[in-house]
Amino acid sequence: MSQQNITVAIRIRPPLKNELEKTSEIVVKGEQNKVILDNLDSLEFDYVFDQQSSQQYVFDTIGINIIESFISGFSTSLLAFGQTSSGKTHTLGLPDIALCKQQEIPENSGLIPRLINLLFQKTQQISVKSLKVTYLEVYNEQIRDLLSPQQQQVQIKEILSNASCNKMIQITTPQANHLQVQTAEEAISCFVNGGINRATAATKMNSQSSRSHALFTIYLEQIQNGSIVKSKLNLVDLAGSERQSKAGAQGVQFKEMISINQGLLTLGNVIKILSENNGAHVPYRDSKLTRLLQDSIGGLSKCVFVACVSSSAYNSEESMATLKYAARARNIKNCPVKIIQENNDDVIQNLMIENRMLKEQLEQASFQQIMPSPTLSSVHNPPNSELLSAVEQVSMRYALNNEYQPAQLLDQFQSYICNQILSRNLQLSVTEEPQSQSLQLLLKTCAFLIRQTDKSQIQQTMCDQLDVEEQMLFNQSMIQPPSVQQLANKLKTLEEYYQNVENQTPKIRVKSGQVKLREIKYSPKEIVPKEKVVKQNQINSPKVLPAVKRK
Ligand SMILES: Nc1ncnc2c1ncn2[C@@H]1O[C@H](COP(=O)(O)OP(=O)(O)OP(=O)(O)O)[C@@H](O)[C@H]1O
């Protein structure tokens, strides 16, 4: 298992109006990957975004890598932290919720909508099994589901992939609403709608201060080399640490502030212990926030921290504290692993479905290849013209000599064809064909079956249905097949002939492996019994093929 340090980026925001009212002094600046402090000390990070860095630039620098690693199958976490009003929500979310209803990602929007957009573009290149989202908040030490109508409470469940190794713990929240999303718009709308339910309030520091830690999580299941790979993308907007004196928190807000600071304090302790890497106990269980982040920080995921700070001297102490945390976090090592689900019922079931779909596609493709369109042209060049013409000649002889009624003859053909279809378990989605096309359909089906059937087998099947004399004629026609043009002419004539007895023509209806012959509408007295035909044959034998009657 290879270890990987947490990536840490710093985002410095310009001074806000309330800060400028106090002082115009700037004490935190960015220069390449360094933060330059007022006292000329500098701290190095993986990335530093200064006051001028645009939302697009931040996304291009860290966002694209996050999606690449997530899509390749690694769980990945992005956490924004910093004091209240330092720019966490601005960096992650949408400053103006109304804008996100639009199709295009607005220029001012933060990382989450951009990440979602890129993710859905990238999912075209992989085999996605499912994509779901959850949106939770930790408010006053309760985990609430922002995607449920009453923001119901949910519990944490951990999965131990390897009990001997803390790093193999996976954190799950099975009671939370896991909403299936098909498009970027759906996912963004979950983020926006859940965000509306999130606890916010106006404080002295921020008119829209987040009073809870929020976790928007995307769960991806994909198929890689026949196995299911499960990964999650945790997008975490932490509530900002705040000072009672500056934020002016009272009553409910004071209670919220204590809870926010408690969660952040535990997070700070977790970061400190993990960064020291001396085997000390990591107090994940001391807060709901750190429990939820257990597999993200020092766990199985890849992890990116974005520490947000103000550039203003008015908040220099808070910015220093944030930068200190961020510097520590850089030392934390995670062990990113792919969670692969192998050889279980789910995988087998999945592969069986995939297999069945492929078989159906293959059958459909070969069927369409043989019968490209429902016109006579496909019969002009039948796949096995000798056999088709043989079958058809017998059909013509019967039809023109009136030895069998056309409907009766077609019935015989249909039984044969249907038996073939059933024995091969083929599915022909042919329903409600117009009457005039029923012959074409029949002959095309013959062509298809002939292609599929062993030559001797079809000959045998035909012969089984014929008298000795008829067999002789059939065999003769097999030896001297007509040309394709002759065959086409015959088919045309035959089609015209059958159009005259349109109402008597039964129809093939084959769907989902079931064969239904429509009720034959001709009068029973028109049917010539087989015994009579045989008798007639005995008197008038031998017979020759008649000339084709044309209209
Ligand atoms: N990089 C930036 N450029 C311009 N304005 C910014 C930037 N970052 C934040 N702001 C502005 O600062 C204000 C506070 O930002 P934001 O609400 O994102 O802070 P926060 O850290 O999420 O605060 P809280 O923890 O209280 O929720 C907002 O008005 C926001 O538009």
XYZ file of C-alpha atoms and ligand atoms in Angstrom:
582
model
C 0.000 0.000 0.000
C 1.728 3.238 -1.071
C 1.379 6.286 1.158
C 0.629 9.733 -0.130
C 0.738 13.094 1.596
C -2.417 15.170 1.781
C -2.325 17.969 -0.787
C -2.724 21.407 0.756
C -3.732 24.551 -1.115
C -4.156 28.043 0.363
C -6.751 30.490 -0.937
C -6.219 34.108 0.073
C -9.233 36.337 -0.338
C -9.272 40.118 -0.783
C -10.246 42.210 2.234
C -13.979 42.619 2.769
C -15.809 45.876 3.434
C -16.064 45.253 7.175
C -12.312 44.579 7.336
C -11.415 47.671 5.330
C -13.484 49.736 7.729
C -11.045 48.648 10.454
C -7.796 48.667 8.491
C -6.541 48.632 4.931
C -3.357 46.800 5.876
C -2.679 43.577 3.941
C -0.649 41.005 5.861
C -1.073 37.761 3.903
C 0.133 37.540 0.297
C 0.721 34.719 -2.156
C 3.783 34.187 -4.300
C 3.982 31.040 -6.429
C 3.518 28.198 -3.913
C 4.450 30.320 -0.888
C 2.417 32.409 1.528
C 4.335 35.548 2.472
C 3.427 36.908 5.876
C 3.699 40.469 7.127
C 6.799 39.719 9.157
C 8.367 38.397 5.917
C 8.219 34.808 7.087
C 7.033 32.453 4.402
C 5.316 29.092 4.403
C 5.397 26.641 1.517
C 2.335 24.703 0.339
C 1.407 22.603 -2.655
C -0.569 25.458 -4.213
C -1.201 29.067 -3.230
C -4.026 31.104 -4.777
C -3.692 34.831 -4.224
C -6.408 37.490 -4.159
C -6.533 37.686 -7.951
C -6.952 33.953 -8.575
C -10.182 33.303 -10.436
C -12.606 30.461 -9.687
C -11.678 28.912 -13.046
C -7.963 29.032 -12.227
C -8.514 27.336 -8.859
C -10.539 24.624 -10.563
C -7.997 24.091 -13.346
C -5.178 23.790 -10.810
C -6.704 21.384 -8.291
C -10.150 20.378 -9.567
C -9.137 18.463 -12.688
C -6.748 16.201 -10.712
C -9.476 15.462 -8.180
C -11.815 14.213 -10.896
C -9.030 12.235 -12.602
C -8.259 10.331 -9.396
C -11.941 9.821 -8.536
C -12.789 8.538 -11.990
C -9.816 6.176 -11.926
C -11.426 4.519 -8.880
C -9.902 6.227 -5.831
C -12.021 7.767 -3.128
C -11.106 11.413 -2.941
C -11.905 14.182 -0.474
C -11.817 17.913 -0.795
C -12.081 19.908 2.420
C -12.330 23.649 2.733
C -11.500 25.077 6.132
C -10.649 28.431 7.714
C -12.179 31.019 10.022
C -15.678 32.329 9.448
C -16.016 34.523 6.331
C -12.614 33.394 4.988
C -14.141 32.204 1.692
C -14.844 28.457 2.106
C -18.355 28.536 0.662
C -17.191 30.921 -2.060
C -14.409 28.471 -3.004
C -16.635 25.379 -3.015
C -20.145 26.413 -3.854
C -22.244 28.899 -5.646
C -22.388 32.441 -4.363
C -25.732 32.933 -6.087
C -28.003 29.899 -5.900
C -30.370 31.233 -8.578
C -27.551 31.187 -11.135
C -26.995 27.483 -10.836
C -30.414 26.717 -12.323
C -28.886 27.714 -15.617
C -27.287 25.096 -17.849
C -23.906 26.855 -18.071
C -21.704 26.988 -15.003
C -21.564 30.677 -14.015
C -18.108 32.266 -13.965
C -18.316 33.007 -10.260
C -19.260 29.490 -9.181
C -16.954 27.475 -7.013
C -15.405 24.053 -7.271
C -18.384 21.758 -6.615
C -20.515 22.596 -9.688
C -17.399 22.592 -11.857
C -16.281 19.222 -10.463
C -19.742 17.764 -11.083
C -19.751 19.066 -14.639
C -16.350 17.591 -15.441
C -17.241 14.325 -13.710
C -20.250 13.788 -15.958
C -18.150 14.551 -19.036
C -15.590 11.965 -17.915
C -18.158 9.287 -17.102
C -18.685 8.903 -20.875
C -15.266 7.220 -20.976
C -15.901 4.622 -18.238
C -18.428 1.888 -17.555
C -20.638 3.408 -14.854
C -22.816 1.080 -12.780
C -24.296 3.747 -10.560
C -23.822 7.356 -9.513
C -25.495 8.559 -6.325
C -25.256 11.584 -4.099
C -25.839 12.305 -0.427
C -25.778 15.652 1.341
C -25.256 15.694 5.111
C -24.598 18.370 7.658
C -23.153 18.105 11.143
C -25.161 20.554 13.199
C -24.822 20.733 16.991
C -23.225 17.249 16.995
C -26.062 15.672 15.023
C -25.740 14.343 11.486
C -28.707 15.506 9.426
C -29.735 14.474 5.940
C -30.117 17.616 3.830
C -31.793 15.624 1.037
C -34.631 14.326 3.209
C -37.758 16.472 3.685
C -37.410 16.789 7.471
C -33.595 16.660 7.479
C -33.799 13.443 9.471
C -30.887 12.331 11.611
C -28.612 9.576 10.317
C -26.075 7.330 12.007
C -22.571 6.404 10.925
C -21.780 2.816 10.069
C -18.242 1.709 9.510
C -17.109 -1.161 7.329
C -13.915 -2.916 8.293
C -12.150 -4.184 5.205
C -9.194 -5.290 7.331
C -9.751 -5.099 11.086
C -6.034 -5.066 11.903
C -5.437 -1.862 10.007
C -7.166 1.352 10.969
C -6.595 2.669 7.473
C -8.991 0.092 6.039
C -12.053 1.548 7.767
C -14.723 2.770 5.408
C -17.270 5.232 6.744
C -20.822 4.874 5.471
C -24.223 6.409 6.255
C -26.713 3.826 4.961
C -29.769 5.641 6.389
C -29.056 8.772 4.342
C -30.918 9.360 1.087
C -28.628 8.152 -1.666
C -30.132 9.824 -4.723
C -29.367 8.314 -8.113
C -28.254 11.025 -10.553
C -28.068 10.699 -14.326
C -26.869 14.138 -15.344
C -24.735 17.001 -14.049
C -27.891 19.129 -13.786
C -29.521 16.574 -11.474
C -26.445 16.384 -9.253
C -26.075 20.176 -9.103
C -29.741 20.552 -8.263
C -29.283 18.099 -5.307
C -26.391 20.270 -4.153
C -28.434 23.459 -4.476
C -31.628 22.098 -2.926
C -29.740 20.497 -0.043
C -27.852 23.772 0.426
C -31.178 25.562 0.938
C -31.835 23.246 3.919
C -28.412 23.921 5.396
C -28.265 25.920 8.595
C -26.994 29.426 7.950
C -27.386 32.690 9.832
C -26.273 36.266 9.683
C -23.431 37.023 12.057
C -21.381 40.163 12.525
C -18.625 38.506 10.458
C -20.709 37.038 7.648
C -24.262 37.834 6.538
C -24.653 34.210 5.361
C -22.528 32.297 7.823
C -22.669 28.478 7.637
C -23.632 27.149 11.066
C -22.862 23.549 10.205
C -20.222 21.384 8.528
C -21.605 20.164 5.202
C -20.585 17.021 3.282
C -21.781 16.609 -0.286
C -20.725 13.120 -1.376
C -20.828 11.494 -4.803
C -20.740 7.687 -4.856
C -19.493 6.066 -8.038
C -19.665 2.375 -8.881
C -17.928 1.447 -12.093
C -16.836 -1.749 -13.807
C -13.095 -2.095 -14.340
C -11.741 -5.357 -15.788
C -14.916 -7.236 -14.846
C -14.877 -6.077 -11.204
C -16.925 -3.414 -9.496
C -14.814 -0.520 -8.217
C -16.487 1.687 -5.617
C -15.272 5.176 -4.851
C -16.672 8.282 -3.222
C -15.946 11.937 -3.705
C -16.367 13.823 -0.425
C -16.806 17.564 -0.846
C -16.675 19.163 2.569
C -17.491 22.743 3.481
C -16.546 23.172 7.118
C -18.171 25.797 9.292
C -15.649 28.477 10.164
C -14.031 28.826 13.534
C -15.139 32.003 15.152
C -14.501 34.213 18.150
C -17.492 35.164 20.201
C -16.198 38.743 20.487
C -15.906 39.207 16.700
C -18.882 37.159 15.557
C -21.140 38.538 18.298
C -22.767 35.109 18.715
C -25.510 34.942 21.326
C -28.245 32.493 22.323
C -28.693 29.781 19.643
C -25.745 31.117 17.665
C -23.528 30.898 20.750
C -24.468 27.210 21.168
C -23.777 26.657 17.463
C -20.427 28.402 17.807
C -19.376 26.134 20.705
C -20.365 23.071 18.682
C -18.599 24.310 15.527
C -15.437 25.103 17.456
C -15.598 21.742 19.288
C -15.719 19.839 15.978
C -12.896 21.946 14.575
C -10.836 21.495 17.740
C -11.130 17.720 17.440
C -10.256 17.997 13.746
C -7.198 20.027 14.766
C -6.177 17.321 17.271
C -6.667 14.589 14.666
C -4.532 16.525 12.183
C -1.824 17.137 14.826
C -1.575 13.474 15.869
C -1.665 12.167 12.320
C 0.997 14.677 11.219
C 3.299 13.585 14.057
C 2.874 9.998 12.880
C 4.074 8.508 16.202
C 1.434 5.835 16.563
C -0.572 7.790 19.174
C -4.307 7.235 19.455
C -6.209 9.319 16.879
C -9.356 10.763 18.510
C -11.665 10.362 15.500
C -14.522 9.408 17.827
C -14.416 12.681 19.760
C -16.718 14.407 17.260
C -19.201 13.515 14.557
C -17.217 15.576 12.068
C -13.969 13.634 12.544
C -15.875 10.319 12.509
C -17.360 11.202 9.146
C -13.919 12.191 7.861
C -12.120 9.149 9.299
C -11.482 7.480 5.937
C -10.642 10.815 4.298
C -7.961 12.079 6.682
C -5.239 9.531 7.311
C -7.405 6.877 5.636
C -8.096 5.231 2.328
C -8.790 8.335 0.274
C -6.750 10.821 -1.609
C -7.271 14.134 0.096
C -7.003 17.816 -0.789
C -7.274 20.558 1.843
C -8.079 24.099 0.800
C -7.306 26.462 3.646
C -9.032 29.818 3.207
C -7.595 32.946 4.764
C -8.228 36.643 4.668
C -5.456 38.922 3.489
C -6.523 41.633 5.926
C -4.548 42.570 9.033
C -7.888 42.658 10.891
C -7.965 38.822 10.817
C -4.220 38.145 10.915
C -4.372 36.012 14.073
C -7.083 33.764 12.663
C -5.238 33.496 9.350
C -2.048 32.466 11.175
C -3.918 29.763 13.088
C -5.394 28.426 9.830
C -2.006 28.422 8.102
C -0.501 26.555 11.066
C -3.154 23.820 10.715
C -2.614 23.707 6.988
C 1.157 23.310 7.383
C 0.587 20.408 9.785
C -1.932 18.773 7.470
C 0.723 18.603 4.763
C 2.534 15.983 6.842
C -0.436 13.621 7.031
C -0.030 10.520 4.975
C -3.020 8.739 3.494
C -3.039 5.257 1.984
C -5.270 5.574 -1.077
C -6.601 2.180 -2.158
C -9.207 1.143 -4.667
C -12.196 -0.627 -3.155
C -12.745 -3.526 -5.510
C -15.686 -5.847 -5.116
C -14.881 -9.222 -6.616
C -16.513 -12.614 -7.023
C -19.719 -11.835 -5.216
C -23.297 -12.250 -6.323
C -23.501 -8.643 -7.398
C -20.615 -9.024 -9.817
C -21.928 -12.308 -11.208
C -25.416 -10.880 -11.568
C -23.974 -7.880 -13.309
C -21.907 -9.894 -15.715
C -24.880 -12.145 -16.487
C -26.982 -9.131 -17.386
C -24.167 -7.746 -19.505
C -23.710 -11.117 -21.184
C -27.403 -11.477 -21.980
C -27.537 -7.965 -23.415
C -24.531 -8.655 -25.623
C -26.081 -11.900 -26.900
C -29.305 -10.113 -27.714
C -27.420 -7.376 -29.517
C -25.469 -9.959 -31.489
C -28.613 -11.837 -32.515
C -30.315 -8.607 -33.456
C -27.302 -7.514 -35.476
C -27.033 -10.800 -37.392
C -30.768 -10.818 -38.023
C -30.671 -7.266 -39.347
C -27.667 -8.089 -41.467
C -29.626 -10.788 -43.218
C -32.875 -8.830 -43.388
C -31.818 -5.233 -43.638
C -35.199 -3.772 -44.525
C -38.736 -5.006 -45.003
C -38.682 -4.717 -48.803
C -38.335 -7.227 -51.588
C -34.795 -6.042 -52.261
C -33.490 -8.161 -49.428
C -34.891 -11.225 -51.184
C -33.381 -10.275 -54.556
C -30.081 -11.390 -53.241
C -30.928 -14.078 -50.736
C -28.125 -15.489 -48.620
C -28.663 -18.982 -49.975
C -30.559 -18.525 -53.221
C -30.652 -22.223 -54.171
C -32.442 -23.275 -51.039
C -34.721 -20.278 -51.011
C -35.736 -20.867 -54.602
C -36.335 -24.538 -53.867
C -38.632 -23.745 -51.013
C -40.346 -21.088 -53.029
C -40.830 -23.262 -56.128
C -42.660 -25.849 -54.118
C -44.741 -23.097 -52.617
C -45.588 -21.720 -56.085
C -46.460 -25.075 -57.527
C -48.865 -25.747 -54.727
C -50.371 -22.331 -54.908
C -50.839 -22.193 -58.701
C -52.128 -25.721 -59.059
C -54.608 -25.045 -56.321
C -53.598 -28.307 -54.745
C -53.437 -26.507 -51.442
C -55.223 -23.328 -50.582
C -52.696 -20.489 -50.206
C -53.628 -20.020 -46.602
C -53.167 -23.695 -45.906
C -49.808 -23.636 -47.617
C -48.684 -20.624 -45.702
C -49.865 -22.322 -42.570
C -47.545 -25.238 -43.342
C -44.635 -22.912 -43.964
C -45.358 -20.961 -40.869
C -45.484 -24.046 -38.676
C -42.149 -25.076 -40.023
C -40.637 -21.650 -39.611
C -42.085 -21.182 -36.173
C -40.746 -24.535 -35.066
C -37.361 -23.484 -36.291
C -37.637 -20.203 -34.454
C -38.745 -21.863 -31.263
C -36.097 -24.568 -31.414
C -33.473 -21.868 -31.832
C -35.026 -19.645 -29.174
C -34.879 -16.698 -31.499
C -36.774 -13.535 -30.824
C -38.273 -11.828 -33.792
C -39.960 -8.619 -32.846
C -42.418 -8.741 -35.683
C -45.888 -7.594 -34.765
C -48.835 -6.181 -36.611
C -47.239 -6.354 -40.059
C -49.658 -5.111 -42.713
C -51.354 -7.997 -44.498
C -49.729 -7.186 -47.825
C -46.316 -7.643 -46.291
C -46.985 -10.980 -44.700
C -45.627 -12.910 -47.669
C -42.495 -10.852 -47.833
C -42.067 -11.428 -44.178
C -42.552 -15.146 -44.564
C -40.048 -15.448 -47.362
C -37.545 -13.253 -45.638
C -37.892 -15.364 -42.572
C -37.248 -18.396 -44.795
C -34.114 -16.746 -46.091
C -32.984 -16.064 -42.587
C -33.685 -19.605 -41.449
C -32.050 -21.110 -44.479
C -28.937 -19.160 -43.747
C -29.025 -20.470 -40.206
C -29.975 -24.019 -41.028
C -27.878 -26.825 -42.323
C -28.710 -27.369 -46.006
C -29.456 -31.058 -45.633
C -31.610 -30.401 -42.579
C -33.971 -28.032 -44.379
C -34.136 -30.338 -47.369
C -35.046 -33.196 -45.074
C -37.672 -31.117 -43.292
C -39.256 -30.102 -46.578
C -39.183 -33.641 -47.890
C -40.867 -34.933 -44.763
C -43.874 -32.836 -45.657
C -44.100 -33.963 -49.287
C -45.291 -37.032 -51.204
C -42.831 -39.146 -53.125
C -43.596 -37.336 -56.379
C -43.403 -33.959 -54.788
C -40.100 -34.898 -53.270
C -38.873 -35.746 -56.717
C -39.906 -32.380 -58.064
C -38.448 -30.671 -55.066
C -35.154 -32.429 -55.585
C -35.202 -31.534 -59.274
C -35.646 -27.904 -58.391
C -32.728 -28.219 -56.020
C -30.502 -29.409 -58.860
C -31.523 -26.656 -61.265
C -32.200 -23.519 -59.288
C -33.596 -20.518 -61.148
C -31.567 -17.345 -61.498
C -31.920 -14.611 -58.927
C -33.839 -12.490 -61.441
C -36.266 -15.310 -62.147
C -36.679 -15.799 -58.484
C -37.398 -12.117 -57.958
C -40.018 -12.181 -60.727
C -41.635 -15.228 -59.187
C -41.726 -13.607 -55.834
C -43.336 -10.534 -57.292
C -46.019 -12.627 -58.993
C -46.536 -14.625 -55.878
C -46.931 -11.505 -53.849
C -49.585 -10.185 -56.258
C -51.323 -13.526 -56.119
C -51.416 -13.482 -52.368
C -52.656 -9.924 -52.280
C -55.879 -11.208 -53.865
C -56.419 -13.528 -50.966
C -55.229 -10.964 -48.497
C -57.951 -11.554 -45.952
C -57.235 -15.260 -45.916
C -53.574 -14.868 -45.116
C -52.544 -15.776 -41.624
C -49.927 -13.678 -39.983
C -46.798 -14.514 -38.044
C -46.594 -12.830 -34.692
C -43.421 -13.712 -32.925
C -42.380 -11.837 -29.845
C -40.347 -12.728 -26.786
C -39.950 -16.333 -27.896
C -43.727 -16.848 -28.247
C -45.307 -17.676 -31.539
C -48.941 -16.794 -32.148
C -50.608 -17.513 -35.441
C -53.472 -15.218 -36.097
C -56.752 -16.942 -36.684
C -57.159 -17.868 -40.314
C -60.151 -16.114 -41.799
C -60.942 -18.227 -44.836
C -64.039 -20.413 -44.979
C -63.518 -24.071 -43.856
C -65.167 -25.475 -46.986
C -62.415 -23.925 -49.141
C -59.766 -26.070 -47.495
C -58.807 -29.032 -49.609
C -57.998 -31.973 -47.369
C -54.550 -33.498 -47.757
C -55.952 -36.987 -48.540
C -57.687 -35.528 -51.584
C -54.481 -33.956 -52.816
C -52.609 -37.202 -52.437
C -55.341 -39.028 -54.336
C -55.262 -36.468 -57.113
C -51.497 -36.756 -57.284
C -51.802 -40.498 -57.705
C -54.070 -40.022 -60.702
C -52.233 -37.208 -62.427
C -48.622 -38.055 -61.679
C -45.984 -37.274 -62.674
C -46.377 -33.489 -62.619
C -44.178 -30.770 -63.966
C -43.717 -27.326 -62.600
C -46.297 -25.014 -64.155
C -45.445 -21.757 -65.825
C -45.811 -18.746 -63.611
C -49.174 -17.078 -64.093
C -48.929 -13.367 -64.489
C -51.709 -10.882 -64.004
N -11.672 34.836 -3.214
C -12.668 35.709 -2.983
N -12.828 36.769 -3.774
C -13.828 37.646 -3.562
N -14.729 37.538 -2.556
C -14.623 36.514 -1.726
C -13.597 35.536 -1.890
N -13.730 34.626 -0.923
C -14.807 35.003 -0.201
N -15.328 36.129 -0.660
C -16.496 36.847 -0.107
O -16.359 36.830 1.301
C -17.614 36.628 1.945
C -17.530 35.449 2.906
O -17.254 34.290 2.147
P -17.858 32.866 2.481
O -19.312 32.967 2.816
O -17.464 31.993 1.395
O -17.085 32.553 3.827
P -17.115 31.219 4.682
O -15.713 30.907 4.979
O -17.891 30.179 3.992
O -17.862 31.745 5.989
P -18.683 30.891 7.088
O -17.731 29.951 7.700
O -19.155 31.938 8.053
O -19.782 30.246 6.377
C -18.609 36.469 0.851
O -19.270 37.673 0.630
C -17.782 36.111 -0.353
O -18.394 36.518 -1.539
